Coordinates of C-alpha atoms and ligand atoms in Angstrom, one line a residue:
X19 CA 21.5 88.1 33.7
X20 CA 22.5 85.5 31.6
X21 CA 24.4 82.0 32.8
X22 CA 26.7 80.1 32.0
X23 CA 27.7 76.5 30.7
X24 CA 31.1 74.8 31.9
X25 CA 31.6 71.0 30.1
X26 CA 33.0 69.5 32.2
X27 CA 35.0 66.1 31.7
X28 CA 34.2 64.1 34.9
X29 CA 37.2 61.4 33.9
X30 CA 36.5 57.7 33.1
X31 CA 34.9 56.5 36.4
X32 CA 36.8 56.2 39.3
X33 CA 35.4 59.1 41.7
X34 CA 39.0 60.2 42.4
X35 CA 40.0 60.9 38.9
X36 CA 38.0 64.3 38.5
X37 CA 39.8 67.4 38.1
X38 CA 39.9 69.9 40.6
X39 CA 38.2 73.2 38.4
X40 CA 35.5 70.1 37.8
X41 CA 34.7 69.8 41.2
X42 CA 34.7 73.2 41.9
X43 CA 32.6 73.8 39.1
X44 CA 30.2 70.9 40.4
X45 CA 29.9 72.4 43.5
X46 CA 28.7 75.8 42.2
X47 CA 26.3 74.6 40.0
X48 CA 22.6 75.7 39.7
X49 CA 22.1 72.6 37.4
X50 CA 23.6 69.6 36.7
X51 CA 23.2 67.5 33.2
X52 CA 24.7 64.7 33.3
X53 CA 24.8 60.6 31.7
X54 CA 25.5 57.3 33.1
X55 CA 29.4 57.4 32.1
X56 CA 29.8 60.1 34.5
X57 CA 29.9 58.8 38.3
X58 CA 27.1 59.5 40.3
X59 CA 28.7 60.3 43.6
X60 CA 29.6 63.5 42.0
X61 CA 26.3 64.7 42.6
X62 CA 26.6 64.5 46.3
X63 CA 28.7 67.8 46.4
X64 CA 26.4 69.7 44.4
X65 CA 24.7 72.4 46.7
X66 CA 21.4 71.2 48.1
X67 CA 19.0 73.1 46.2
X68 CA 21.0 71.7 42.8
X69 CA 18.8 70.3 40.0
X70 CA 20.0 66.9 38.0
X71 CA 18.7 66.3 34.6
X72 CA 19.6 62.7 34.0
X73 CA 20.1 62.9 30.1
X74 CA 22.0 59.1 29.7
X75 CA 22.5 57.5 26.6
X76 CA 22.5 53.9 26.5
X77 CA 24.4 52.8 22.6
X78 CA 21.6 53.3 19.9
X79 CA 18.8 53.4 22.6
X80 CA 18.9 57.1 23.6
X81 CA 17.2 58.8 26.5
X82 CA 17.5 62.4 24.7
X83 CA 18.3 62.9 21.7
X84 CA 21.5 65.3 21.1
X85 CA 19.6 68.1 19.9
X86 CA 17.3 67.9 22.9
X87 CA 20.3 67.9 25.1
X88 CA 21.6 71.3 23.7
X89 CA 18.3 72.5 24.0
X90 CA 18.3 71.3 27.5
X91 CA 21.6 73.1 28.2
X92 CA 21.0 76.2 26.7
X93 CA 17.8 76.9 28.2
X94 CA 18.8 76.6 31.9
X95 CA 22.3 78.9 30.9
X96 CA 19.6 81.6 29.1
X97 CA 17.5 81.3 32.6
X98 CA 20.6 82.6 34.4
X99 CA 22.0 79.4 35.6
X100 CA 25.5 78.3 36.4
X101 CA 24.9 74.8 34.5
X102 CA 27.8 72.3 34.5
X103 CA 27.2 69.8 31.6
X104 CA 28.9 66.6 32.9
X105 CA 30.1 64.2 30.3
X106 CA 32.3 60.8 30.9
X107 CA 36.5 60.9 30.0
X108 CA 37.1 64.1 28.1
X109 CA 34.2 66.5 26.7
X110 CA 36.1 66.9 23.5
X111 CA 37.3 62.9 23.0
X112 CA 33.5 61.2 21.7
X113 CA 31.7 63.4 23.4
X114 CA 30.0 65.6 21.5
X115 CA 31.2 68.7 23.3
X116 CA 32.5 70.5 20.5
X117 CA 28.7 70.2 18.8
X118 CA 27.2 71.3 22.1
X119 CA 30.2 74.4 22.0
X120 CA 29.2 75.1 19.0
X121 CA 25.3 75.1 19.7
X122 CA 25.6 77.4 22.7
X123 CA 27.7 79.5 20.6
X124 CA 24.8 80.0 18.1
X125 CA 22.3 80.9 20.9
X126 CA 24.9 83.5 22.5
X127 CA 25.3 81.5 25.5
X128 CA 29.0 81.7 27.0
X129 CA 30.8 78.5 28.5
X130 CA 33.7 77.4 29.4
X131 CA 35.5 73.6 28.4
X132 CA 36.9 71.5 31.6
X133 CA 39.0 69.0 30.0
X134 CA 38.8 65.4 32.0
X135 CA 40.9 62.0 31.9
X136 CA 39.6 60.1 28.9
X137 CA 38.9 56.5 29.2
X138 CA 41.1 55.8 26.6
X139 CA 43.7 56.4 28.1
X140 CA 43.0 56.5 31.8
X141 CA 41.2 53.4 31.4
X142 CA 44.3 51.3 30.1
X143 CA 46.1 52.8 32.4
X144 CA 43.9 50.9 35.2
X145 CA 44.1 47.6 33.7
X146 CA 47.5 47.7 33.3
X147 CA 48.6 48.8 30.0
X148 CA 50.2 51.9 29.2
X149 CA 49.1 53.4 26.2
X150 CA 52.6 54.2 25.0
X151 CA 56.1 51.9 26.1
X152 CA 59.2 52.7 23.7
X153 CA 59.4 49.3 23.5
X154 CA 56.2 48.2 22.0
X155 CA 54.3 51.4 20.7
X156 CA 55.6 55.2 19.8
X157 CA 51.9 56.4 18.6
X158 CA 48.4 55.1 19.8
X159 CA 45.1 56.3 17.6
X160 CA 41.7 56.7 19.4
X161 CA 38.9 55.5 16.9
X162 CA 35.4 55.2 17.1
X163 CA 33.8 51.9 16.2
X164 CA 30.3 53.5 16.0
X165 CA 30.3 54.8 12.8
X166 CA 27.8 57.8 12.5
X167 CA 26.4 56.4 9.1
X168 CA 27.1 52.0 9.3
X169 CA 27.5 52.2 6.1
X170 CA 30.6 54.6 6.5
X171 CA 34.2 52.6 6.5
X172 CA 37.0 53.3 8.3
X173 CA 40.2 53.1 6.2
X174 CA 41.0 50.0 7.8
X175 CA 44.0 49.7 5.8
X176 CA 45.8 52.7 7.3
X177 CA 44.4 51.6 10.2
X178 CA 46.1 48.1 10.0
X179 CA 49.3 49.7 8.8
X180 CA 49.9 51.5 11.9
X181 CA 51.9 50.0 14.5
X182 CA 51.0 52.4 17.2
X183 CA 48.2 51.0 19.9
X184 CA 44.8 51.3 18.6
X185 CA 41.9 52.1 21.0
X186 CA 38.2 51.8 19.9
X187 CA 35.4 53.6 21.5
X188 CA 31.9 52.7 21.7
X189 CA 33.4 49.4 19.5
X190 CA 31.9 46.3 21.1
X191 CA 28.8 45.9 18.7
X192 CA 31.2 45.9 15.7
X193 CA 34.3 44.0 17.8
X194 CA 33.9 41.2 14.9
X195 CA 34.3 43.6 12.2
X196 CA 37.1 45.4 13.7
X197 CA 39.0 42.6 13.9
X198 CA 38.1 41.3 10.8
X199 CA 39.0 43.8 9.3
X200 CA 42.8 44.5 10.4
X201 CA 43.8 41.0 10.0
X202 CA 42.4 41.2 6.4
X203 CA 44.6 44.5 5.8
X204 CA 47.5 42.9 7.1
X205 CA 47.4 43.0 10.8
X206 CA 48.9 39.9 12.2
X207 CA 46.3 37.3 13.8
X208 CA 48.0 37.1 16.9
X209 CA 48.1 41.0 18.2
X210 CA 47.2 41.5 21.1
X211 CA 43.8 42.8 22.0
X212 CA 42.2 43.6 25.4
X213 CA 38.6 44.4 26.2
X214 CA 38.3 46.7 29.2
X215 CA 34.7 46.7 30.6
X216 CA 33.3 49.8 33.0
X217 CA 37.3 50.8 33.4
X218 CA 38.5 52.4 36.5
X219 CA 35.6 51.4 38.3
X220 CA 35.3 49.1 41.5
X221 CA 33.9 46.7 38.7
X222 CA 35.9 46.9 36.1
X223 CA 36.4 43.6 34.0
X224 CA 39.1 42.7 31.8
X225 CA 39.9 40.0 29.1
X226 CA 42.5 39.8 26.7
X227 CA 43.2 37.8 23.8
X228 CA 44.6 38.2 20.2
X229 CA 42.6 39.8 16.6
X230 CA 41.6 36.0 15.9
X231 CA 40.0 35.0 19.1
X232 CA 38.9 38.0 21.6
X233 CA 35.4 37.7 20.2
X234 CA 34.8 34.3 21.8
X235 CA 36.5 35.5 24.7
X236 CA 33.9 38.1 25.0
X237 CA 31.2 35.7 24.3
X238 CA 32.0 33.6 26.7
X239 CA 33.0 36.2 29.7
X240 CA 29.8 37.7 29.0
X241 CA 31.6 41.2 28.7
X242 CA 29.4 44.4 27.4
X243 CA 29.4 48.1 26.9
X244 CA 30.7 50.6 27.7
X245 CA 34.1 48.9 27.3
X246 CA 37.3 50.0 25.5
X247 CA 39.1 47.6 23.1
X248 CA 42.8 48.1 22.5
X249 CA 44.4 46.5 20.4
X250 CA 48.6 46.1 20.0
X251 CA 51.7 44.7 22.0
X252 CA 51.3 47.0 24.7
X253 CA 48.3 44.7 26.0
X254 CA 51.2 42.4 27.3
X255 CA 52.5 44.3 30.0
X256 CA 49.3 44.3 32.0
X257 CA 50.1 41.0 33.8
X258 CA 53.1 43.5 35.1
X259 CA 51.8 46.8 35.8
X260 CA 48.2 45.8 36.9
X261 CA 48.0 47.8 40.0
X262 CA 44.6 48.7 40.2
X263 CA 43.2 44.9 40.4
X264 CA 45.8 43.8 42.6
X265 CA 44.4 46.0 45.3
X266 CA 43.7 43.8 48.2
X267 CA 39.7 44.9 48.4
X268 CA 39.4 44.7 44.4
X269 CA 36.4 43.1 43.1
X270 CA 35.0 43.0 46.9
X271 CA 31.6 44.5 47.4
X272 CA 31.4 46.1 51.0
X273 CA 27.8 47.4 52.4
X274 CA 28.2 50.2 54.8
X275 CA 25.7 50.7 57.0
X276 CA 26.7 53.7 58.8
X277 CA 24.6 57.5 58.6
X278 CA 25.5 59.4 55.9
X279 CA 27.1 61.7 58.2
X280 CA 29.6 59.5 59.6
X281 CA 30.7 56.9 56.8
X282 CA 33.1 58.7 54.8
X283 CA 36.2 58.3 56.6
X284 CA 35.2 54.4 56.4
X285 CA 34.3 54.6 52.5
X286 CA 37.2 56.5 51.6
X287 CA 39.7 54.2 52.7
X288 CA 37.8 51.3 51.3
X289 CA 37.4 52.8 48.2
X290 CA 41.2 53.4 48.4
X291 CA 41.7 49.6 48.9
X292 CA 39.9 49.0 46.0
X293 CA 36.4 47.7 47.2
X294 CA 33.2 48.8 45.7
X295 CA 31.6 50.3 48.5
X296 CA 27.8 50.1 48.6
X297 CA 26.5 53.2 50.7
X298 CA 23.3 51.8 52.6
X299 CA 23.1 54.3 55.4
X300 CA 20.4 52.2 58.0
X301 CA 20.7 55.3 60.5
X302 CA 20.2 58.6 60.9
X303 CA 21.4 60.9 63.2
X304 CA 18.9 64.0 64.4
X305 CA 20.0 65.9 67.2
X306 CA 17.0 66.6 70.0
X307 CA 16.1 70.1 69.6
X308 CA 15.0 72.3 71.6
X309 CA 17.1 70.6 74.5
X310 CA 16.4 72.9 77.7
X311 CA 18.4 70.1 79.9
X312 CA 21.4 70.3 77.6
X313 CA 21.2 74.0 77.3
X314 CA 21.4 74.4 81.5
X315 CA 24.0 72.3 81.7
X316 CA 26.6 73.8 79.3
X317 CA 25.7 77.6 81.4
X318 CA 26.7 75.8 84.5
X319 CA 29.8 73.2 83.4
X320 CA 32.0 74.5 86.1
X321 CA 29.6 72.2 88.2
X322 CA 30.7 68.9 87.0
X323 CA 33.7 67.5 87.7
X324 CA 34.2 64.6 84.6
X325 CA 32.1 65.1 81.3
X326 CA 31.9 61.6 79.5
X327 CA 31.3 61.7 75.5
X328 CA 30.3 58.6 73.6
X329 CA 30.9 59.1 70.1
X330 CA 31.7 61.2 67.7
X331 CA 28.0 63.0 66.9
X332 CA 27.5 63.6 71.2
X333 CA 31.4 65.6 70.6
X334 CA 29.8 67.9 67.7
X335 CA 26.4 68.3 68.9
X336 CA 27.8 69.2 72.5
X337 CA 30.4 71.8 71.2
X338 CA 27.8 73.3 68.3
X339 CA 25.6 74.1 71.6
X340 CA 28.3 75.2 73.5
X341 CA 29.3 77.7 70.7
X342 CA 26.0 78.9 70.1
X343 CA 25.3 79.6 73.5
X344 CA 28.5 82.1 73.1
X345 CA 31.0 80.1 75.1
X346 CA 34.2 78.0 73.7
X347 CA 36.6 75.5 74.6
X348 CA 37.1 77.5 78.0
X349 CA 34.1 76.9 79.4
X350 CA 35.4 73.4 79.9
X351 CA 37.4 74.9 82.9
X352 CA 38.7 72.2 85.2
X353 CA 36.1 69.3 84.0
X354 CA 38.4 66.2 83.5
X355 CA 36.9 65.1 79.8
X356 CA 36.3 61.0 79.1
X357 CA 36.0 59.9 75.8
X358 CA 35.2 56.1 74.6
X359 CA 36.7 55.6 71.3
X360 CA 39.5 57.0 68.9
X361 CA 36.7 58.7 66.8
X362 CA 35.4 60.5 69.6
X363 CA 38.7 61.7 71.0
X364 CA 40.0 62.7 67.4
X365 CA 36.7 65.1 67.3
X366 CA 37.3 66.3 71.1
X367 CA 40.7 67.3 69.2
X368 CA 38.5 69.3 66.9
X369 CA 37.3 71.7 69.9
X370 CA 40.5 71.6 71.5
X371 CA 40.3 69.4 73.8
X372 CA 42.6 66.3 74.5
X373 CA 40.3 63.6 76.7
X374 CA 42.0 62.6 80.1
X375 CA 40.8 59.1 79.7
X376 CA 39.9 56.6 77.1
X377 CA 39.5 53.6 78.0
X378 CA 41.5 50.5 76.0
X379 CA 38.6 48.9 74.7
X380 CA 36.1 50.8 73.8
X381 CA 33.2 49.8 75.3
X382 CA 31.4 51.5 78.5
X383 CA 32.4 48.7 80.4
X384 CA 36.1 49.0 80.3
X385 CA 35.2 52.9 80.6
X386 CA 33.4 52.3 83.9
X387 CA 36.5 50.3 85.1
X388 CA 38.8 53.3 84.6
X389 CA 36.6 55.4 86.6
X390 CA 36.0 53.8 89.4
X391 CA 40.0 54.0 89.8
X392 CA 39.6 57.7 90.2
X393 CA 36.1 58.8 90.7
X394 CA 34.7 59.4 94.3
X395 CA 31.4 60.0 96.0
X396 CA 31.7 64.2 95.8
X397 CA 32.1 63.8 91.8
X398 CA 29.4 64.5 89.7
X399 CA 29.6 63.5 85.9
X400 CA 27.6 64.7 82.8
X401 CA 26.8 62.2 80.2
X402 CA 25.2 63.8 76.5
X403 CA 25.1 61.1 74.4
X404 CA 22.1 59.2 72.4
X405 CA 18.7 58.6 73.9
X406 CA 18.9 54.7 72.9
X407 CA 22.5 54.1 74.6
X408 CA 22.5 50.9 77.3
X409 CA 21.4 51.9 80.4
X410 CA 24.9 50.5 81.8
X411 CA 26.8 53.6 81.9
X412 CA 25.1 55.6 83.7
X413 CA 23.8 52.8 86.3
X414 CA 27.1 52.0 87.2
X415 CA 28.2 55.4 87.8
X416 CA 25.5 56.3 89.4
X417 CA 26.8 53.9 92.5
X418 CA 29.5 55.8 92.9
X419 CA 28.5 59.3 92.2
X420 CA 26.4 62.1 91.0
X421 CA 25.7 61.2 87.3
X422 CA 23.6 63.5 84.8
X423 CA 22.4 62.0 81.2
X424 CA 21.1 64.3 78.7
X425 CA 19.8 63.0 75.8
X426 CA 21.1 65.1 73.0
X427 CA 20.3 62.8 69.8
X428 CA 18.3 60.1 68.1
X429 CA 19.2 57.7 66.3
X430 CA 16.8 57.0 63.5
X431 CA 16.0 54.9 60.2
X432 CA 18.2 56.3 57.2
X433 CA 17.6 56.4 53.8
X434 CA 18.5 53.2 52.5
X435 CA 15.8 51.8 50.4
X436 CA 14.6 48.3 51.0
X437 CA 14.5 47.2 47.3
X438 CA 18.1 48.3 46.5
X439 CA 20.1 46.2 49.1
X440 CA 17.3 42.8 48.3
X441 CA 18.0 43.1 44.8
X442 CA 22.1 43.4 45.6
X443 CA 21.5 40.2 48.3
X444 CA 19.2 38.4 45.6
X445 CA 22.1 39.1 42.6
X446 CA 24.7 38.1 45.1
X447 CA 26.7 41.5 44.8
X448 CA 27.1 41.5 48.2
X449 CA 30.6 39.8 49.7
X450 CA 30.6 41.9 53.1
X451 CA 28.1 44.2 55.2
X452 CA 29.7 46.1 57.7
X453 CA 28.0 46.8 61.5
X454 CA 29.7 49.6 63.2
X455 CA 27.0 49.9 66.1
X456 CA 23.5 48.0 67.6
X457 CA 21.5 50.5 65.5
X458 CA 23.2 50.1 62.3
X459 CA 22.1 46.2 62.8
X460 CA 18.3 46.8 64.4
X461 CA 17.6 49.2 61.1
X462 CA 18.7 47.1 58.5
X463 CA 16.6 44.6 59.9
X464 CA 14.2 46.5 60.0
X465 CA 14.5 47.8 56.6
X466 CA 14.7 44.3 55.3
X467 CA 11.5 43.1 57.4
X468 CA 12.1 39.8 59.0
X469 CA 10.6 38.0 56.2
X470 CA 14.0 38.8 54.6
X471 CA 16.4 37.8 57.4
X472 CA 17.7 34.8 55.9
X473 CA 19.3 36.3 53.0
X474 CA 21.9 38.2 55.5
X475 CA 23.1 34.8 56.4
X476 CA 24.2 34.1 52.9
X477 CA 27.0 37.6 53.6
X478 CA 29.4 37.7 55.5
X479 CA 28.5 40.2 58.2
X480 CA 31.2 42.0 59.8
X481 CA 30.8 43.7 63.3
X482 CA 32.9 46.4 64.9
X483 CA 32.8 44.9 68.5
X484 CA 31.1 43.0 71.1
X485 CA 27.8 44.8 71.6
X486 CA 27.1 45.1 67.9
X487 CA 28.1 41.6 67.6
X488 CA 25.5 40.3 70.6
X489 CA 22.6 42.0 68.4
X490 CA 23.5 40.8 64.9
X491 CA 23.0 36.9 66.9
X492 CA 20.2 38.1 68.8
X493 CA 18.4 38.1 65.5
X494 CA 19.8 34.6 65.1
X495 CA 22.2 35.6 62.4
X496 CA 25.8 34.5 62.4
X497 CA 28.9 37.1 62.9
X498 CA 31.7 36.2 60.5
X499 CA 33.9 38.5 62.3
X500 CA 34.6 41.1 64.5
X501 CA 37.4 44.2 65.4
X502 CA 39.8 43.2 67.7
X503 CA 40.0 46.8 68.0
X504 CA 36.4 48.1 68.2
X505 CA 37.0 51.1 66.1
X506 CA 36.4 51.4 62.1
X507 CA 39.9 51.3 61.5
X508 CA 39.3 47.5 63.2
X509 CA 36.7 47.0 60.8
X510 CA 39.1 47.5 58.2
X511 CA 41.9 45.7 59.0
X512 CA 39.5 42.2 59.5
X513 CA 38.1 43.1 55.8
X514 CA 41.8 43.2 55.0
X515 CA 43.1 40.1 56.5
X516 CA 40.6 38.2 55.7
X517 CA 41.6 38.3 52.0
X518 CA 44.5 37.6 52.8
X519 CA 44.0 34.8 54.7
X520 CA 41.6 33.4 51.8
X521 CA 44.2 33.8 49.4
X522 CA 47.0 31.9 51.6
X523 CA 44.1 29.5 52.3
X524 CA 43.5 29.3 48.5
X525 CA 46.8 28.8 47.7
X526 CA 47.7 26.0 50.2
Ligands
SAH603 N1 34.3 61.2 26.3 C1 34.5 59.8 26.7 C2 34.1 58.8 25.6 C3 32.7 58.9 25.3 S1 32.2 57.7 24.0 C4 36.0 59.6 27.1 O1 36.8 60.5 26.9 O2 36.3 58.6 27.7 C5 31.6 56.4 25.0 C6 32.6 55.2 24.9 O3 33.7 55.5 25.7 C7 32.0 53.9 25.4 O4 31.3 53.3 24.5 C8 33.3 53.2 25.8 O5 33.9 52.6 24.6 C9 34.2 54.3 26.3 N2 34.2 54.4 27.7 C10 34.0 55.5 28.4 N3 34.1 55.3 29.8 C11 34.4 54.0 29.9 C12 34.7 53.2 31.0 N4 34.7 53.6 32.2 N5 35.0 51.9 30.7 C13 35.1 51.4 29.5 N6 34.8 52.1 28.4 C14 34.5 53.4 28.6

């Protein structure tokens, strides 16, 4: 059986801006080729047995040569595999893809074209400046400033002539000869020219200029590849129609320390703000298995009078064993159901289930005060939650009642490597860390090693609520600021106001 090759355009950066065949062709895939235009979180929803050949190109110093990289390509596809060749903005805009087409072609090897967003034009359109306006440009002209021979001209007086916008690719090591060379065809000295630097992207940099002077504006901004350079009057209207850096989170580096499992309602919406999120997962969540306690008392459930859940993972683990013992939702029967936390009651909603209480703040002590309003010696509550939660709960409750804990998880170290976030601390690429529980703090401390600790002090460190707050100072480090509502919605909104705050501060 033979494979198959899609090329697949995976847009100029920004993880949102990939088409939806792309994804779908991404998720598929037997193997994945891919470069460092193309983002990386893509790879995460490649199936787990997925192989990734990294095949990046870095300007003149290449990592595989093109031909290797056909080779590469047509040798997994004649092997049988689905391969998805993943290329930055469009296959078929610099990219080679019509060479590789043709290649596969040659070797009889089918595939298929996913076009993508090109950088040249998605990438103006996040800094601002629309690559047509019928006021300023009715054409624009997508060049390449890396000449395949450097002896090979453009026709920079055509080029000069035209009063569309003109965007160069892979231009900034010639950016003094461009320019050079349109104001000596004729191109006046004071067009507009902007240099857009890793576009679309939580980092993306921008400076703008005119012909005669964006060079030392480069120099001194410090601005390198991969970058676009466009050049003509639509340039002007980015100081209108700069959406994308007038995010509120833009620019704003934001460590999330959550599991893997658990952060992507939290990265999303950060990433939606603008911020560049770095994933750093400190925990890890593994469910206890075999779990003989948990097992007994899902068959008997009808026994227990209130059933408390603790967060969203205890919700999914429960209901997975419930299922798999052959029961559902039903088997609830007359069990008044607590939950602490919006997260936790949204995934009760999952099963079915709407929880009779949860508590205002959302913390077990303010849980324990609304059942001592209605529980009474003859109840008997069930508790599955982590095997590291405070003792509190269920001491308190056990005062009053019958309680039963089952431990039904642990919480352990994630993957986060200790190298990555030192070197981000060290570089000062980190503005925020977020805490959204003890753990999340107690593993990154660990990860660090106290050796380390001091670094954290230099971030602001931002923690979800009280209890995560008392063990971020318990390591004598300092909380900048925590939820008023302990949820990760909470978290949000203090990332959020405290920009705004700065700038108001700022301005006064
Ligand atoms: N096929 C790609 C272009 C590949 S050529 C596309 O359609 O976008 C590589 C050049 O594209 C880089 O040298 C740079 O000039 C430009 N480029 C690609 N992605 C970019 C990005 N996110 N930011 C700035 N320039 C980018």
């Amino acid at each position: 059986m033979k494979g198959k090759v899609y090329l697949i355009g995976a847009g100029p950066g920004d993880y949102n801006l990939l088409t939806l065949k792309g994804l779908d062709c991404i998720k598929k895939a037997d193997v994945i080729v891919y470069d460092r235009l193309a983002n990386n979180r893509f790879l995460d929803e490649a199936k787990d047995d997925c192989k990734f050949i990294y095949v990046g190109k870095q300007s003149s110093n290449h990592t595989k040569t093109q031909d290797e990289i056909n080779e590469i390509i047509a040798e997994q596809a004649l092997k049988g595999k689905k391969v998805v060749r993943l290329k930055g903005g469009d296959p078929y805009v610099f990219g080679r893809g019509g060479e590789e087409g043709e290649y596969l072609l040659e070797k009889g090897v089918k595939f298929e074209v996913v076009p993508g967003i090109t950088s040249a034009i998605g990438g103006l359109c996040y800094a601002g400046i629309p690559i047509t306006h019928r006021d300023y440009a009715s054409s624009f002209h997508v060049i390449t400033g890396h000449l395949k021979d450097s002896s090979e001209e453009l026709n920079w007086r055509a080029l000069a002539k035209l009063k569309g916008t003109l965007v160069f690719l892979m231009g900034m090591a010639n950016l003094n000869r461009i320019c050079e060379n349109l104001i000596k065809e004729g191109k006046k000295k004071d067009t507009p020219v902007a240099i857009i630097n890793w576009a679309t992207r939580p980092e993306q940099k921008v400076v703008t200029g005119t012909l005669e002077n964006i060079h030392q504006v480069v120099l001194k901004e410090g601005i390198k590849p991969p970058s676009l350079i466009v050049v003509g009057d639509v340039v002007r209207l980015r100081s209108k129609l700069n959406f994308f850096e007038n995010k509120i989170l833009f620019g704003k580096n934001i460590v999330v320390t959550r599991s893997r499992a658990q952060n992507s309602k939290l990265i999303e919406s950060l990433n939606t703000l603008g911020a560049n999120v770095i994933e750093f997962p400190t925990i890890k969540i593994e469910e206890i298995v075999p779990n003989l306690e948990l097992k007994q008392s899902i068959k008997k459930l009808q026994d227990y009078t209130y059933i408390v859940f603790t967060s969203e993972n205890g919700v999914n683990i429960f209901f997975n064993k419930l299922y798999e013992l052959g029961f559902d939702a039903r088997k609830i029967g007359k069990s008044k159901i607590a939950a602490i936390g919006n997260g936790t009651a949204k995934a009760l909603k999952n099963y079915g289930i709407r929880a009779d209480i949860i508590p205002e703040r959302f913390v077990a002590e303010s849980l324990v005060e609304e059942l001592k309003k209605v529980v009474n010696s003859e109840d008997k509550i069930l508790i599955p939650r982590a095997s590291e939660a405070r003792k509190y709960l269920v001491n308190e409750l056990s005062k009053i009642c019958s309680v039963t804990e089952i431990k039904i998880y642990n919480t352990v170290k994630g993957e986060g490597n200790k190298e990555d976030i030192i070197n981000f601390l060290d570089e000062g690429k980190v503005d925020y860390i977020t805490f959204t529980s003890s753990s999340t703090v107690k593993n990154l401390v660990e990860i660090l090693g106290k050796e380390n600790l001091l670094k954290l002090n230099k971030v602001k460190l931002v923690s979800i609520g009280p209890i995560t707050s008392n063990t971020i100072k318990s390591f004598g480090l300092k909380v900048y600021k925590e939820a008023y509502k302990y949820t990760i919605n909470g978290v949000i909104d203090i990332l959020k106001n405290d920009i705004v705050e700065g700038n108001i501060n700022e301005n006064n």
